[in-house]
PDB file of C-alpha atoms in Angstrom:
ATOM      1  CA  UNK A 604       3.603  -6.272  83.555  1.00  0.00           C
ATOM      2  CA  UNK A 605      -0.049  -6.673  84.149  1.00  0.00           C
ATOM      3  CA  UNK A 606      -1.949  -3.542  83.019  1.00  0.00           C
ATOM      4  CA  UNK A 607       0.847  -1.889  81.626  1.00  0.00           C
ATOM      5  CA  UNK A 608       0.192   1.327  79.714  1.00  0.00           C
ATOM      6  CA  UNK A 609       2.236   1.927  76.604  1.00  0.00           C
ATOM      7  CA  UNK A 610       3.256   5.461  75.634  1.00  0.00           C
ATOM      8  CA  UNK A 611       5.531   7.436  73.385  1.00  0.00           C
ATOM      9  CA  UNK A 612       9.255   7.288  74.276  1.00  0.00           C
ATOM     10  CA  UNK A 613      12.293   9.034  73.327  1.00  0.00           C
ATOM     11  CA  UNK A 614      14.999   6.410  72.477  1.00  0.00           C
ATOM     12  CA  UNK A 615      18.602   7.637  72.703  1.00  0.00           C
ATOM     13  CA  UNK A 616      21.830   5.472  72.236  1.00  0.00           C
ATOM     14  CA  UNK A 617      25.224   6.540  73.382  1.00  0.00           C
ATOM     15  CA  UNK A 618      28.830   4.931  73.108  1.00  0.00           C
ATOM     16  CA  UNK A 619      31.722   6.206  74.752  1.00  0.00           C
ATOM     17  CA  UNK A 620      34.102   5.730  71.691  1.00  0.00           C
ATOM     18  CA  UNK A 621      36.996   7.445  73.428  1.00  0.00           C
ATOM     19  CA  UNK A 622      36.632   5.461  76.691  1.00  0.00           C
ATOM     20  CA  UNK A 623      36.783   8.818  79.074  1.00  0.00           C
ATOM     21  CA  UNK A 624      33.866   7.667  81.271  1.00  0.00           C
ATOM     22  CA  UNK A 625      31.791  10.372  79.689  1.00  0.00           C
ATOM     23  CA  UNK A 626      29.267  10.535  76.769  1.00  0.00           C
ATOM     24  CA  UNK A 627      30.521  13.382  74.879  1.00  0.00           C
ATOM     25  CA  UNK A 628      27.734  14.745  73.039  1.00  0.00           C
ATOM     26  CA  UNK A 629      27.017  15.128  69.950  1.00  0.00           C
ATOM     27  CA  UNK A 630      29.690  12.963  68.700  1.00  0.00           C
ATOM     28  CA  UNK A 631      28.966   9.872  71.117  1.00  0.00           C
ATOM     29  CA  UNK A 632      25.227  10.157  70.942  1.00  0.00           C
ATOM     30  CA  UNK A 633      24.746   7.678  67.948  1.00  0.00           C
ATOM     31  CA  UNK A 634      21.056   7.627  67.531  1.00  0.00           C
ATOM     32  CA  UNK A 635      17.937   9.477  68.894  1.00  0.00           C
ATOM     33  CA  UNK A 636      14.446   8.638  67.864  1.00  0.00           C
ATOM     34  CA  UNK A 637      10.698   8.446  69.025  1.00  0.00           C
ATOM     35  CA  UNK A 638       8.704   5.222  69.371  1.00  0.00           C
ATOM     36  CA  UNK A 639       5.128   5.611  69.515  1.00  0.00           C
ATOM     37  CA  UNK A 640       2.401   3.607  70.931  1.00  0.00           C
ATOM     38  CA  UNK A 641       1.407   2.324  67.445  1.00  0.00           C
ATOM     39  CA  UNK A 642       4.903   2.062  65.861  1.00  0.00           C
ATOM     40  CA  UNK A 643       7.411   1.133  68.531  1.00  0.00           C
ATOM     41  CA  UNK A 644      10.020  -0.568  66.121  1.00  0.00           C
ATOM     42  CA  UNK A 645      13.005   1.636  65.432  1.00  0.00           C
ATOM     43  CA  UNK A 646      15.629   1.120  63.009  1.00  0.00           C
ATOM     44  CA  UNK A 647      18.894   3.288  62.462  1.00  0.00           C
ATOM     45  CA  UNK A 648      22.320   3.068  61.453  1.00  0.00           C
ATOM     46  CA  UNK A 649      25.563   4.777  62.840  1.00  0.00           C
ATOM     47  CA  UNK A 650      29.210   4.783  61.773  1.00  0.00           C
ATOM     48  CA  UNK A 651      31.977   4.073  64.152  1.00  0.00           C
ATOM     49  CA  UNK A 652      34.793   6.825  64.101  1.00  0.00           C
ATOM     50  CA  UNK A 653      38.146   5.816  62.592  1.00  0.00           C
ATOM     51  CA  UNK A 654      39.765   5.583  66.166  1.00  0.00           C
ATOM     52  CA  UNK A 655      37.858   4.415  68.682  1.00  0.00           C
ATOM     53  CA  UNK A 656      39.395   3.177  72.029  1.00  0.00           C
ATOM     54  CA  UNK A 657      40.371  -0.456  71.008  1.00  0.00           C
ATOM     55  CA  UNK A 658      40.408  -3.589  72.922  1.00  0.00           C
ATOM     56  CA  UNK A 659      38.976  -2.167  76.080  1.00  0.00           C
ATOM     57  CA  UNK A 660      35.586  -2.492  77.556  1.00  0.00           C
ATOM     58  CA  UNK A 661      33.746   1.041  77.245  1.00  0.00           C
ATOM     59  CA  UNK A 662      30.167   2.156  77.817  1.00  0.00           C
ATOM     60  CA  UNK A 663      27.027   1.598  75.528  1.00  0.00           C
ATOM     61  CA  UNK A 664      24.027   3.404  77.021  1.00  0.00           C
ATOM     62  CA  UNK A 665      20.256   3.067  75.892  1.00  0.00           C
ATOM     63  CA  UNK A 666      17.972   5.538  77.407  1.00  0.00           C
ATOM     64  CA  UNK A 667      14.159   5.104  76.852  1.00  0.00           C
ATOM     65  CA  UNK A 668      12.205   8.218  78.234  1.00  0.00           C
ATOM     66  CA  UNK A 669       8.682   8.907  78.103  1.00  0.00           C
ATOM     67  CA  UNK A 670       9.424  12.606  78.490  1.00  0.00           C
ATOM     68  CA  UNK A 671       9.675  13.737  74.629  1.00  0.00           C
ATOM     69  CA  UNK A 672      10.849  17.367  75.614  1.00  0.00           C
ATOM     70  CA  UNK A 673      14.570  18.119  75.792  1.00  0.00           C
ATOM     71  CA  UNK A 674      15.975  16.623  78.930  1.00  0.00           C
ATOM     72  CA  UNK A 675      19.388  15.767  80.271  1.00  0.00           C
ATOM     73  CA  UNK A 676      18.874  11.898  80.361  1.00  0.00           C
ATOM     74  CA  UNK A 677      17.856  11.611  76.412  1.00  0.00           C
ATOM     75  CA  UNK A 678      20.085  14.403  75.265  1.00  0.00           C
ATOM     76  CA  UNK A 679      23.437  13.892  77.442  1.00  0.00           C
ATOM     77  CA  UNK A 680      23.058  10.313  78.557  1.00  0.00           C
ATOM     78  CA  UNK A 681      22.920  11.416  82.146  1.00  0.00           C
ATOM     79  CA  UNK A 682      19.924  12.990  84.030  1.00  0.00           C
ATOM     80  CA  UNK A 683      16.623  12.345  85.756  1.00  0.00           C
ATOM     81  CA  UNK A 684      13.255  11.448  84.104  1.00  0.00           C
ATOM     82  CA  UNK A 685       9.728  10.520  85.505  1.00  0.00           C
ATOM     83  CA  UNK A 686       9.109   7.548  83.611  1.00  0.00           C
ATOM     84  CA  UNK A 687      11.660   5.366  81.500  1.00  0.00           C
ATOM     85  CA  UNK A 688      14.613   3.176  81.618  1.00  0.00           C
ATOM     86  CA  UNK A 689      18.337   3.425  81.330  1.00  0.00           C
ATOM     87  CA  UNK A 690      20.322   0.217  80.058  1.00  0.00           C
ATOM     88  CA  UNK A 691      24.046   0.115  80.308  1.00  0.00           C
ATOM     89  CA  UNK A 692      26.200  -2.567  78.319  1.00  0.00           C
ATOM     90  CA  UNK A 693      29.926  -2.838  77.788  1.00  0.00           C
ATOM     91  CA  UNK A 694      31.191  -3.184  74.278  1.00  0.00           C
ATOM     92  CA  UNK A 695      34.939  -3.768  73.091  1.00  0.00           C
ATOM     93  CA  UNK A 696      36.045  -2.576  69.506  1.00  0.00           C
ATOM     94  CA  UNK A 697      38.702  -4.685  67.980  1.00  0.00           C
ATOM     95  CA  UNK A 698      40.809  -3.967  64.958  1.00  0.00           C
ATOM     96  CA  UNK A 699      40.215  -6.381  61.900  1.00  0.00           C
ATOM     97  CA  UNK A 700      43.069  -6.690  59.551  1.00  0.00           C
ATOM     98  CA  UNK A 701      42.105  -5.916  55.813  1.00  0.00           C
ATOM     99  CA  UNK A 702      43.666  -8.741  53.710  1.00  0.00           C
ATOM    100  CA  UNK A 703      42.412  -8.281  50.157  1.00  0.00           C
ATOM    101  CA  UNK A 704      42.537 -11.313  47.814  1.00  0.00           C
ATOM    102  CA  UNK A 705      45.176 -13.067  50.033  1.00  0.00           C
ATOM    103  CA  UNK A 706      45.121 -16.035  52.388  1.00  0.00           C
ATOM    104  CA  UNK A 707      47.774 -15.445  54.797  1.00  0.00           C
ATOM    105  CA  UNK A 708      49.354 -16.838  57.966  1.00  0.00           C
ATOM    106  CA  UNK A 709      47.960 -14.195  60.543  1.00  0.00           C
ATOM    107  CA  UNK A 710      50.878 -14.519  62.732  1.00  0.00           C
ATOM    108  CA  UNK A 711      53.572 -13.283  60.169  1.00  0.00           C
ATOM    109  CA  UNK A 712      52.996  -9.822  60.876  1.00  0.00           C
ATOM    110  CA  UNK A 713      50.932  -8.830  63.680  1.00  0.00           C
ATOM    111  CA  UNK A 714      50.555  -5.710  66.312  1.00  0.00           C
ATOM    112  CA  UNK A 715      50.213  -3.272  63.203  1.00  0.00           C
ATOM    113  CA  UNK A 716      49.568   0.407  63.764  1.00  0.00           C
ATOM    114  CA  UNK A 717      49.442   3.600  62.201  1.00  0.00           C
ATOM    115  CA  UNK A 718      49.880   6.964  63.994  1.00  0.00           C
ATOM    116  CA  UNK A 719      48.998   9.623  64.349  1.00  0.00           C
ATOM    117  CA  UNK A 720      45.893   9.175  62.365  1.00  0.00           C
ATOM    118  CA  UNK A 721      44.757  11.439  60.842  1.00  0.00           C
ATOM    119  CA  UNK A 722      47.880  13.398  60.261  1.00  0.00           C
ATOM    120  CA  UNK A 723      49.112  16.612  58.273  1.00  0.00           C
ATOM    121  CA  UNK A 724      52.633  15.436  57.926  1.00  0.00           C
ATOM    122  CA  UNK A 725      54.160  12.317  58.774  1.00  0.00           C
ATOM    123  CA  UNK A 726      52.846   8.725  60.265  1.00  0.00           C
ATOM    124  CA  UNK A 727      54.706   6.102  61.964  1.00  0.00           C
ATOM    125  CA  UNK A 728      54.024   2.478  60.966  1.00  0.00           C
ATOM    126  CA  UNK A 729      54.560  -0.105  63.780  1.00  0.00           C
ATOM    127  CA  UNK A 730      54.585  -3.728  63.476  1.00  0.00           C
ATOM    128  CA  UNK A 731      55.936  -6.952  64.843  1.00  0.00           C
ATOM    129  CA  UNK A 732      57.402  -9.406  62.474  1.00  0.00           C
ATOM    130  CA  UNK A 733      57.251 -12.880  63.688  1.00  0.00           C
ATOM    131  CA  UNK A 734      60.096 -14.466  61.514  1.00  0.00           C
ATOM    132  CA  UNK A 735      63.003 -12.948  59.188  1.00  0.00           C
ATOM    133  CA  UNK A 736      61.261 -11.712  55.912  1.00  0.00           C
ATOM    134  CA  UNK A 737      61.706  -8.871  53.657  1.00  0.00           C
ATOM    135  CA  UNK A 738      58.881  -6.473  54.026  1.00  0.00           C
ATOM    136  CA  UNK A 739      57.545  -4.074  51.388  1.00  0.00           C
ATOM    137  CA  UNK A 740      55.975  -0.998  52.744  1.00  0.00           C
ATOM    138  CA  UNK A 741      53.920   0.918  50.229  1.00  0.00           C
ATOM    139  CA  UNK A 742      51.557   3.901  50.130  1.00  0.00           C
ATOM    140  CA  UNK A 743      48.649   3.435  47.821  1.00  0.00           C
ATOM    141  CA  UNK A 744      46.045   5.933  46.678  1.00  0.00           C
ATOM    142  CA  UNK A 745      42.124   5.363  47.333  1.00  0.00           C
ATOM    143  CA  UNK A 746      42.051   3.756  43.799  1.00  0.00           C
ATOM    144  CA  UNK A 747      44.962   1.550  44.945  1.00  0.00           C
ATOM    145  CA  UNK A 748      47.739   3.203  42.587  1.00  0.00           C
ATOM    146  CA  UNK A 749      51.166   2.836  44.170  1.00  0.00           C
ATOM    147  CA  UNK A 750      52.341   6.280  45.169  1.00  0.00           C
ATOM    148  CA  UNK A 751      55.828   5.237  46.975  1.00  0.00           C
ATOM    149  CA  UNK A 752      57.293   1.909  47.995  1.00  0.00           C
ATOM    150  CA  UNK A 753      60.074   1.128  50.468  1.00  0.00           C
ATOM    151  CA  UNK A 754      61.714  -2.317  50.842  1.00  0.00           C
ATOM    152  CA  UNK A 755      62.862  -3.142  54.380  1.00  0.00           C
ATOM    153  CA  UNK A 756      65.285  -5.724  55.369  1.00  0.00           C
ATOM    154  CA  UNK A 757      62.662  -7.494  57.784  1.00  0.00           C
ATOM    155  CA  UNK A 758      64.304  -8.957  60.901  1.00  0.00           C
ATOM    156  CA  UNK A 759      62.020 -10.789  63.464  1.00  0.00           C
ATOM    157  CA  UNK A 760      60.672  -8.259  66.185  1.00  0.00           C
ATOM    158  CA  UNK A 761      59.240  -4.948  66.583  1.00  0.00           C
ATOM    159  CA  UNK A 762      59.619  -2.317  63.758  1.00  0.00           C
ATOM    160  CA  UNK A 763      58.553   1.157  63.514  1.00  0.00           C
ATOM    161  CA  UNK A 764      59.024   3.089  60.058  1.00  0.00           C
ATOM    162  CA  UNK A 765      58.146   6.771  59.282  1.00  0.00           C
ATOM    163  CA  UNK A 766      56.559   7.676  56.386  1.00  0.00           C
ATOM    164  CA  UNK A 767      56.400  11.383  54.968  1.00  0.00           C
ATOM    165  CA  UNK A 768      53.012  12.326  53.756  1.00  0.00           C
ATOM    166  CA  UNK A 769      53.206  16.105  53.860  1.00  0.00           C
ATOM    167  CA  UNK A 770      53.646  16.245  50.145  1.00  0.00           C
ATOM    168  CA  UNK A 771      50.152  14.404  49.410  1.00  0.00           C
ATOM    169  CA  UNK A 772      46.858  16.281  48.871  1.00  0.00           C
ATOM    170  CA  UNK A 773      44.419  15.858  51.736  1.00  0.00           C
ATOM    171  CA  UNK A 774      42.532  12.736  51.488  1.00  0.00           C
ATOM    172  CA  UNK A 775      42.276   8.992  52.125  1.00  0.00           C
ATOM    173  CA  UNK A 776      45.369   6.852  51.575  1.00  0.00           C
ATOM    174  CA  UNK A 777      46.363   3.011  52.322  1.00  0.00           C
ATOM    175  CA  UNK A 778      49.474   2.048  53.949  1.00  0.00           C
ATOM    176  CA  UNK A 779      50.340  -1.571  52.869  1.00  0.00           C
ATOM    177  CA  UNK A 780      52.826  -4.166  54.372  1.00  0.00           C
ATOM    178  CA  UNK A 781      53.623  -6.881  52.111  1.00  0.00           C
ATOM    179  CA  UNK A 782      55.705 -10.343  52.697  1.00  0.00           C
ATOM    180  CA  UNK A 783      56.084 -13.281  50.626  1.00  0.00           C
ATOM    181  CA  UNK A 784      53.160 -14.615  53.110  1.00  0.00           C
ATOM    182  CA  UNK A 785      50.359 -11.872  52.628  1.00  0.00           C
ATOM    183  CA  UNK A 786      49.714  -8.303  52.737  1.00  0.00           C
ATOM    184  CA  UNK A 787      48.187  -6.012  55.441  1.00  0.00           C
ATOM    185  CA  UNK A 788      46.511  -2.621  54.806  1.00  0.00           C
ATOM    186  CA  UNK A 789      45.696   0.065  57.156  1.00  0.00           C
ATOM    187  CA  UNK A 790      44.066   3.326  56.039  1.00  0.00           C
ATOM    188  CA  UNK A 791      45.518   6.627  56.853  1.00  0.00           C
ATOM    189  CA  UNK A 792      44.015  10.041  56.327  1.00  0.00           C
ATOM    190  CA  UNK A 793      45.840  13.132  55.279  1.00  0.00           C
ATOM    191  CA  UNK A 794      44.244  16.563  56.596  1.00  0.00           C
TER     192      UNK A 794
END
């Protein structure tokens, strides 16, 4: 724009992690900062929660607002302002398989899920086995120590296995599915 005048701006970023069509503040306001006339580059980091809505397009909103005082647009992601801009994007979160120290055929086990997560008692481990293979289902500590293991007579098709975690201390653990063709690991939190 010719003759544009730069001014300070409140910059707020929101992501609708649970895909409920609302920006649930404060958990879904992932960044807030002020860009000034002299320093208009902003840097920041954010952590994605453990269980965002997966494989669906969800909203990401950036609000640039010249009103630096508390206001709905910058604070909640929705509201009016005199001068500024709102940009809306769609993002999609995908679950990446963690395969430490292994090169595997990605199609041997797929559709892996651990739920509920976090848990205070038991979890269900769901997966789909693409061929008849024995599967070793293990619970590992954060340091990698094996706490328990179960050998499953793996028949091709969908499986759901129950694991009791109520006897474990609160913290982070890993559930590992292992076949002769590779390992698949998922994190689980005991509350």
